[in-house]
Structures are given as structure tokens and as C-alpha cells.
Amino acid sequence: MQITPSILNADFADLGAEVARIPSADWIHVDVMDNHFVPNLTFGPAMVEALARTTSVPLDAHLMIENADREAPAYVEAGCASVTFHVEATRAPVRLAREIRAKGARASMALKPATPIEPYEDMLAELDMVLLMTVEPGFGGQKFLDLVLPKIRRARSLMDKHGVETWLQVDGGVSLETIERCAEAGADVFVAGSAVYSAADPDAMVNALRDKAVSAADA
Ligand code: DX5
Ligand code: ZN
């Protein structure tokens, strides 16, 4: 059970300090947005590379960009240990996953809430992680979409069926209220943005979220 806080709602003028506030994080989730795939704009590889230099916590890049086939490898070069591309924005997901792995990072594929997992069953072994969005990508602070829960269960059973080690990440509206549902359904990596950065003690929130996920999965 891993918690990957998103810095999307942190103070962009002081990202190094914002990351230093959450030493208990398993990963730092960096949301890259290009104003085309999603209606919001954040930062690119130069900013990610600068952030990577400030922390020893590994970076988990979530690319919400149109030209993932061409752009994704730059995020491995920028120092990200995991790179997630959206299947809706990728022309050759198998080739891209192999390229990310060959460059030395974990390869991950994201699905928007309405994108089914079943067409990708046969490529699960090519992936180190699948990210199931539990909001429409683009903004932090949105309400968790319960309609994704059955897909989390189906994805987990496909992974079990194929005996793969692929992690199952959820992103969007994850909080103390919603994390148990995700863990019960089979998620094992949890992105939380506003839940962490709106907490009085963000690092304590990271640990509280992990504890809840662990006890829900054990139940
Ligand atoms: C949304 C991003 C998320 C976002 C999550 O498109 O991919 O990572 O930061 O924020 P919360 O946890 O506030 O929903
Ligand atoms: Zn994200």
C-alpha cells in the first residue's frame, strides 16, 4: 500500500519546500498537463528535473498530454522513476511502455473514468502500473467518482488471472472518506492531492491514508 501525494495543489512557487513537508510519501506524483489533452497547464521536463534534484523520494510522473509517444521519454531523462501515459493520447502504447522501461523507469498506463480496461488485458505484462482515474483528469479537488469502483475490481481480477506484478493506482478525490472503497476494490497505490495539502499536517495525513488503506485491504 503506497501513498503518492500529488503536488498539483501545492505552492508552485516553492515546490522543493512543499515536497520536503511530506517525507513519509512513498512517491511524489507530478501532474504534467499541456492544455490540450486536459484544459489546464502545469509544467514540463525542466521543472520536473529541478524538482528531482531537491528530493530523494522517487517521482511518479502522470502525463496528461497529447503527444505522449514523443514526450514521455523526456520525463525518464528528467529523473522520474515512474512515467504514466494516457492510453487515450497514445498511438503505440506497447512501444511506448517498452521504451520507458528500456530507459530505466517503471512504465504505467492511465485510463480516464469512461475508458474500459478489458481491451488492454493482453498488455498488462508490459506495464508496471495501471492508473485508473477516479475523476476526469485536469484539476485537483474534484469529487471521487464511485462509478469507477467496478472497473478497479475488474482490473484487479485481470491482474490476478494473468499473475502479473502490475500495481493498480487510483487518482482523483482520494481522501480519508474514499480510500477504503478503493483499497477494498483492489487498488494498492493511492494518489492524494488536496487531501494531503489541505491537511494541517500533510505528513500525518500521508500516514493516516496509508493506515486506512492497509486496514481496508486486510478486512
Ligand atoms: C487530476 C490529477 C490528480 C490531482 C488529484 O487530474 O491527475 O493527480 O492532483 O487531486 P485530488 O486528490 O485533489 O483529487
Ligand atoms: Zn494525477
CSV table of C-alpha atoms and ligand atoms in Angstrom, one decimal:
chain,number,residue,atom,x,y,z
A,1,MET,CA,0.0,0.0,0.0
A,2,GLN,CA,1.7,3.2,-1.2
A,3,ILE,CA,0.7,6.8,-1.0
A,4,THR,CA,1.8,9.1,-3.8
A,5,PRO,CA,0.8,12.7,-2.9
A,6,SER,CA,0.1,15.0,-5.8
A,7,ILE,CA,1.8,18.4,-5.8
A,8,LEU,CA,-0.9,19.9,-8.1
A,9,ASN,CA,-2.5,21.8,-5.3
A,10,ALA,CA,0.8,22.6,-3.5
A,11,ASP,CA,2.6,26.0,-3.7
A,12,PHE,CA,4.2,26.0,-7.2
A,13,ALA,CA,6.5,28.9,-6.2
A,14,ASP,CA,8.1,26.7,-3.5
A,15,LEU,CA,7.8,23.1,-4.7
A,16,GLY,CA,11.1,21.9,-3.1
A,17,ALA,CA,9.8,23.0,0.3
A,18,GLU,CA,6.4,21.6,-0.3
A,19,VAL,CA,7.9,18.2,-1.1
A,20,ALA,CA,10.1,18.4,2.0
A,21,ARG,CA,6.9,18.6,4.1
A,22,ILE,CA,5.9,15.1,3.2
A,23,PRO,CA,8.9,12.8,4.0
A,24,SER,CA,6.5,9.8,4.6
A,25,ALA,CA,5.4,9.8,0.9
A,26,ASP,CA,6.3,6.7,-1.0
A,27,TRP,CA,6.4,8.7,-4.2
A,28,ILE,CA,5.8,12.2,-5.3
A,29,HIS,CA,3.1,12.4,-8.0
A,30,VAL,CA,3.8,15.1,-10.6
A,31,ASP,CA,0.8,16.1,-12.9
A,32,VAL,CA,2.0,17.2,-16.3
A,33,MET,CA,-0.7,19.0,-18.2
A,34,ASP,CA,-0.4,20.5,-21.7
A,35,ASN,CA,-3.7,22.5,-22.0
A,36,HIS,CA,-4.7,20.2,-24.9
A,37,PHE,CA,-5.3,16.7,-23.5
A,38,VAL,CA,-6.8,18.5,-20.4
A,39,PRO,CA,-8.0,22.1,-20.0
A,40,ASN,CA,-5.2,23.0,-17.6
A,41,LEU,CA,-1.4,23.7,-17.9
A,42,THR,CA,1.3,22.9,-15.4
A,43,PHE,CA,5.0,22.2,-16.1
A,44,GLY,CA,7.3,20.3,-18.3
A,45,PRO,CA,10.5,18.2,-18.1
A,46,ALA,CA,12.8,21.1,-17.0
A,47,MET,CA,10.7,21.8,-13.9
A,48,VAL,CA,10.4,18.1,-13.1
A,49,GLU,CA,14.2,17.7,-13.4
A,50,ALA,CA,14.7,20.6,-11.0
A,51,LEU,CA,12.3,19.1,-8.5
A,52,ALA,CA,14.0,15.7,-8.8
A,53,ARG,CA,17.3,17.3,-7.7
A,54,THR,CA,15.6,18.6,-4.4
A,55,THR,CA,14.4,15.2,-3.1
A,56,SER,CA,15.3,11.6,-2.6
A,57,VAL,CA,11.7,10.5,-2.8
A,58,PRO,CA,11.1,9.0,-6.3
A,59,LEU,CA,8.9,10.9,-8.7
A,60,ASP,CA,5.8,9.4,-10.3
A,61,ALA,CA,5.0,11.5,-13.5
A,62,HIS,CA,1.4,11.5,-14.7
A,63,LEU,CA,1.4,12.8,-18.2
A,64,MET,CA,-1.9,14.4,-19.2
A,65,ILE,CA,-0.5,15.4,-22.6
A,66,GLU,CA,-1.5,14.9,-26.2
A,67,ASN,CA,1.8,13.7,-27.7
A,68,ALA,CA,2.8,11.1,-25.1
A,69,ASP,CA,4.6,8.9,-27.7
A,70,ARG,CA,7.1,11.6,-28.4
A,71,GLU,CA,7.3,13.4,-25.0
A,72,ALA,CA,7.2,10.6,-22.4
A,73,PRO,CA,10.9,9.6,-22.7
A,74,ALA,CA,12.0,13.1,-21.6
A,75,TYR,CA,10.4,12.5,-18.2
A,76,VAL,CA,12.6,9.4,-17.6
A,77,GLU,CA,15.6,11.6,-18.6
A,78,ALA,CA,14.4,14.2,-16.2
A,79,GLY,CA,14.7,11.7,-13.3
A,80,CYS,CA,11.2,10.2,-12.9
A,81,ALA,CA,11.3,6.6,-11.6
A,82,SER,CA,7.8,6.0,-13.0
A,83,VAL,CA,6.2,7.5,-16.0
A,84,THR,CA,2.4,7.2,-16.7
A,85,PHE,CA,0.9,8.0,-20.2
A,86,HIS,CA,-2.8,8.1,-21.0
A,87,VAL,CA,-3.9,5.4,-23.4
A,88,GLU,CA,-6.4,7.9,-24.9
A,89,ALA,CA,-3.4,10.0,-26.0
A,90,THR,CA,-1.0,7.3,-27.2
A,91,ARG,CA,-0.7,5.9,-30.6
A,92,ALA,CA,1.5,2.9,-29.8
A,93,PRO,CA,1.2,2.1,-26.1
A,94,VAL,CA,3.2,-1.2,-26.3
A,95,ARG,CA,6.1,0.5,-28.0
A,96,LEU,CA,6.0,3.4,-25.5
A,97,ALA,CA,5.8,1.2,-22.4
A,98,ARG,CA,8.8,-0.8,-23.7
A,99,GLU,CA,10.7,2.5,-24.4
A,100,ILE,CA,10.1,3.8,-20.9
A,101,ARG,CA,11.3,0.5,-19.4
A,102,ALA,CA,14.3,0.4,-21.6
A,103,LYS,CA,15.3,3.8,-20.4
A,104,GLY,CA,15.1,2.6,-16.9
A,105,ALA,CA,11.8,3.7,-15.4
A,106,ARG,CA,8.6,1.9,-14.5
A,107,ALA,CA,6.0,2.1,-17.3
A,108,SER,CA,2.5,2.9,-16.4
A,109,MET,CA,-0.7,3.5,-18.4
A,110,ALA,CA,-3.7,5.7,-17.3
A,111,LEU,CA,-7.3,5.3,-18.2
A,112,LYS,CA,-10.0,8.1,-17.9
A,113,PRO,CA,-13.1,7.1,-16.0
A,114,ALA,CA,-15.1,6.1,-19.1
A,115,THR,CA,-12.2,4.1,-20.7
A,116,PRO,CA,-12.6,0.3,-20.3
A,117,ILE,CA,-9.8,-1.9,-19.1
A,118,GLU,CA,-10.7,-5.0,-21.0
A,119,PRO,CA,-9.2,-4.1,-24.4
A,120,TYR,CA,-5.8,-3.9,-22.6
A,121,GLU,CA,-5.9,-7.2,-20.9
A,122,ASP,CA,-3.2,-8.7,-23.1
A,123,MET,CA,-0.7,-5.9,-22.5
A,124,LEU,CA,-0.8,-5.9,-18.7
A,125,ALA,CA,2.5,-7.8,-18.6
A,126,GLU,CA,4.1,-4.8,-20.4
A,127,LEU,CA,3.1,-2.5,-17.6
A,128,ASP,CA,4.5,-1.9,-14.1
A,129,MET,CA,1.3,0.0,-13.1
A,130,VAL,CA,-2.2,0.8,-14.3
A,131,LEU,CA,-3.7,4.2,-13.2
A,132,LEU,CA,-7.4,4.3,-13.1
A,133,MET,CA,-8.6,7.9,-12.9
A,134,THR,CA,-11.4,8.4,-10.3
A,135,VAL,CA,-12.2,11.9,-11.6
A,136,GLU,CA,-12.0,13.4,-15.1
A,137,PRO,CA,-8.3,14.5,-15.4
A,138,GLY,CA,-7.4,18.1,-15.3
A,139,PHE,CA,-7.9,19.5,-11.8
A,140,GLY,CA,-7.4,18.7,-8.2
A,141,GLY,CA,-10.2,18.9,-5.6
A,142,GLN,CA,-12.9,17.2,-7.6
A,143,LYS,CA,-15.4,14.7,-6.2
A,144,PHE,CA,-14.5,11.0,-6.3
A,145,LEU,CA,-16.4,9.0,-8.9
A,146,ASP,CA,-17.8,5.8,-7.4
A,147,LEU,CA,-18.7,4.6,-10.8
A,148,VAL,CA,-15.0,3.6,-11.3
A,149,LEU,CA,-15.1,1.1,-8.4
A,150,PRO,CA,-16.4,-1.9,-10.5
A,151,LYS,CA,-13.5,-1.2,-13.0
A,152,ILE,CA,-11.0,-1.3,-10.1
A,153,ARG,CA,-12.4,-4.7,-9.2
A,154,ARG,CA,-12.3,-6.0,-12.8
A,155,ALA,CA,-8.7,-4.7,-13.3
A,156,ARG,CA,-7.6,-6.4,-10.1
A,157,SER,CA,-9.1,-9.7,-11.2
A,158,LEU,CA,-7.5,-9.5,-14.7
A,159,MET,CA,-4.1,-8.9,-13.0
A,160,ASP,CA,-4.7,-11.9,-10.7
A,161,LYS,CA,-5.7,-14.0,-13.7
A,162,HIS,CA,-2.5,-13.2,-15.6
A,163,GLY,CA,-0.3,-13.4,-12.5
A,164,VAL,CA,1.3,-10.1,-13.2
A,165,GLU,CA,3.0,-7.8,-10.6
A,166,THR,CA,1.4,-4.7,-12.0
A,167,TRP,CA,0.5,-2.1,-9.4
A,168,LEU,CA,-3.0,-0.6,-9.5
A,169,GLN,CA,-3.1,3.1,-8.8
A,170,VAL,CA,-6.2,5.4,-8.3
A,171,ASP,CA,-6.1,9.2,-8.7
A,172,GLY,CA,-8.8,11.8,-8.1
A,173,GLY,CA,-10.8,12.6,-5.0
A,174,VAL,CA,-8.9,10.1,-2.8
A,175,SER,CA,-9.3,11.0,0.9
A,176,LEU,CA,-9.9,9.5,4.3
A,177,GLU,CA,-13.6,9.2,3.2
A,178,THR,CA,-12.9,7.3,-0.1
A,179,ILE,CA,-9.6,5.4,0.2
A,180,GLU,CA,-11.1,2.4,1.9
A,181,ARG,CA,-13.5,1.8,-1.0
A,182,CYS,CA,-10.6,1.9,-3.4
A,183,ALA,CA,-8.4,-0.5,-1.3
A,184,GLU,CA,-11.3,-3.0,-0.9
A,185,ALA,CA,-11.8,-3.0,-4.6
A,186,GLY,CA,-8.1,-3.8,-5.2
A,187,ALA,CA,-6.1,-0.6,-5.6
A,188,ASP,CA,-2.7,-0.6,-4.0
A,189,VAL,CA,-1.2,2.8,-4.9
A,190,PHE,CA,-3.1,5.9,-4.0
A,191,VAL,CA,-2.7,9.5,-5.3
A,192,ALA,CA,-4.0,12.2,-3.0
A,193,GLY,CA,-3.6,15.9,-3.8
A,194,SER,CA,-6.0,18.2,-1.9
A,195,ALA,CA,-6.5,15.7,0.9
A,196,VAL,CA,-2.8,15.9,1.7
A,197,TYR,CA,-2.0,19.6,1.0
A,198,SER,CA,-5.2,20.9,2.7
A,199,ALA,CA,-4.4,19.0,5.9
A,200,ALA,CA,-3.0,20.9,8.9
A,201,ASP,CA,-0.2,18.2,9.0
A,202,PRO,CA,0.3,16.9,5.5
A,203,ASP,CA,2.8,14.2,6.5
A,204,ALA,CA,0.5,12.9,9.2
A,205,MET,CA,-2.2,12.7,6.5
A,206,VAL,CA,0.0,10.6,4.3
A,207,ASN,CA,0.4,8.1,7.2
A,208,ALA,CA,-3.3,8.2,8.1
A,209,LEU,CA,-4.3,7.5,4.5
A,210,ARG,CA,-1.8,4.5,4.3
A,211,ASP,CA,-3.1,3.1,7.6
A,212,LYS,CA,-6.7,3.3,6.3
A,213,ALA,CA,-5.8,1.6,3.1
A,214,VAL,CA,-3.9,-1.2,4.9
A,215,SER,CA,-6.7,-1.9,7.2
A,216,ALA,CA,-9.4,-1.9,4.5
A,217,ALA,CA,-7.3,-4.3,2.3
A,218,ASP,CA,-6.8,-6.6,5.3
A,219,ALA,CA,-10.5,-6.6,6.2
B,1,DX5,C1,-6.1,15.4,-11.6
B,1,DX5,C2,-4.7,14.9,-11.3
B,1,DX5,C3,-4.6,14.5,-9.9
B,1,DX5,C4,-5.0,15.5,-8.9
B,1,DX5,C5,-5.6,14.9,-7.7
B,1,DX5,O1,-6.3,15.4,-13.0
B,1,DX5,O2,-4.3,13.8,-12.1
B,1,DX5,O3,-3.4,13.9,-9.6
B,1,DX5,O4,-3.9,16.3,-8.4
B,1,DX5,O5,-6.1,15.8,-6.8
B,1,DX5,P1,-7.2,15.4,-5.7
B,1,DX5,O6,-6.6,14.4,-4.8
B,1,DX5,O7,-7.4,16.7,-5.0
B,1,DX5,O8,-8.4,14.9,-6.4
B,2,ZN,ZN,-2.5,12.7,-11.4
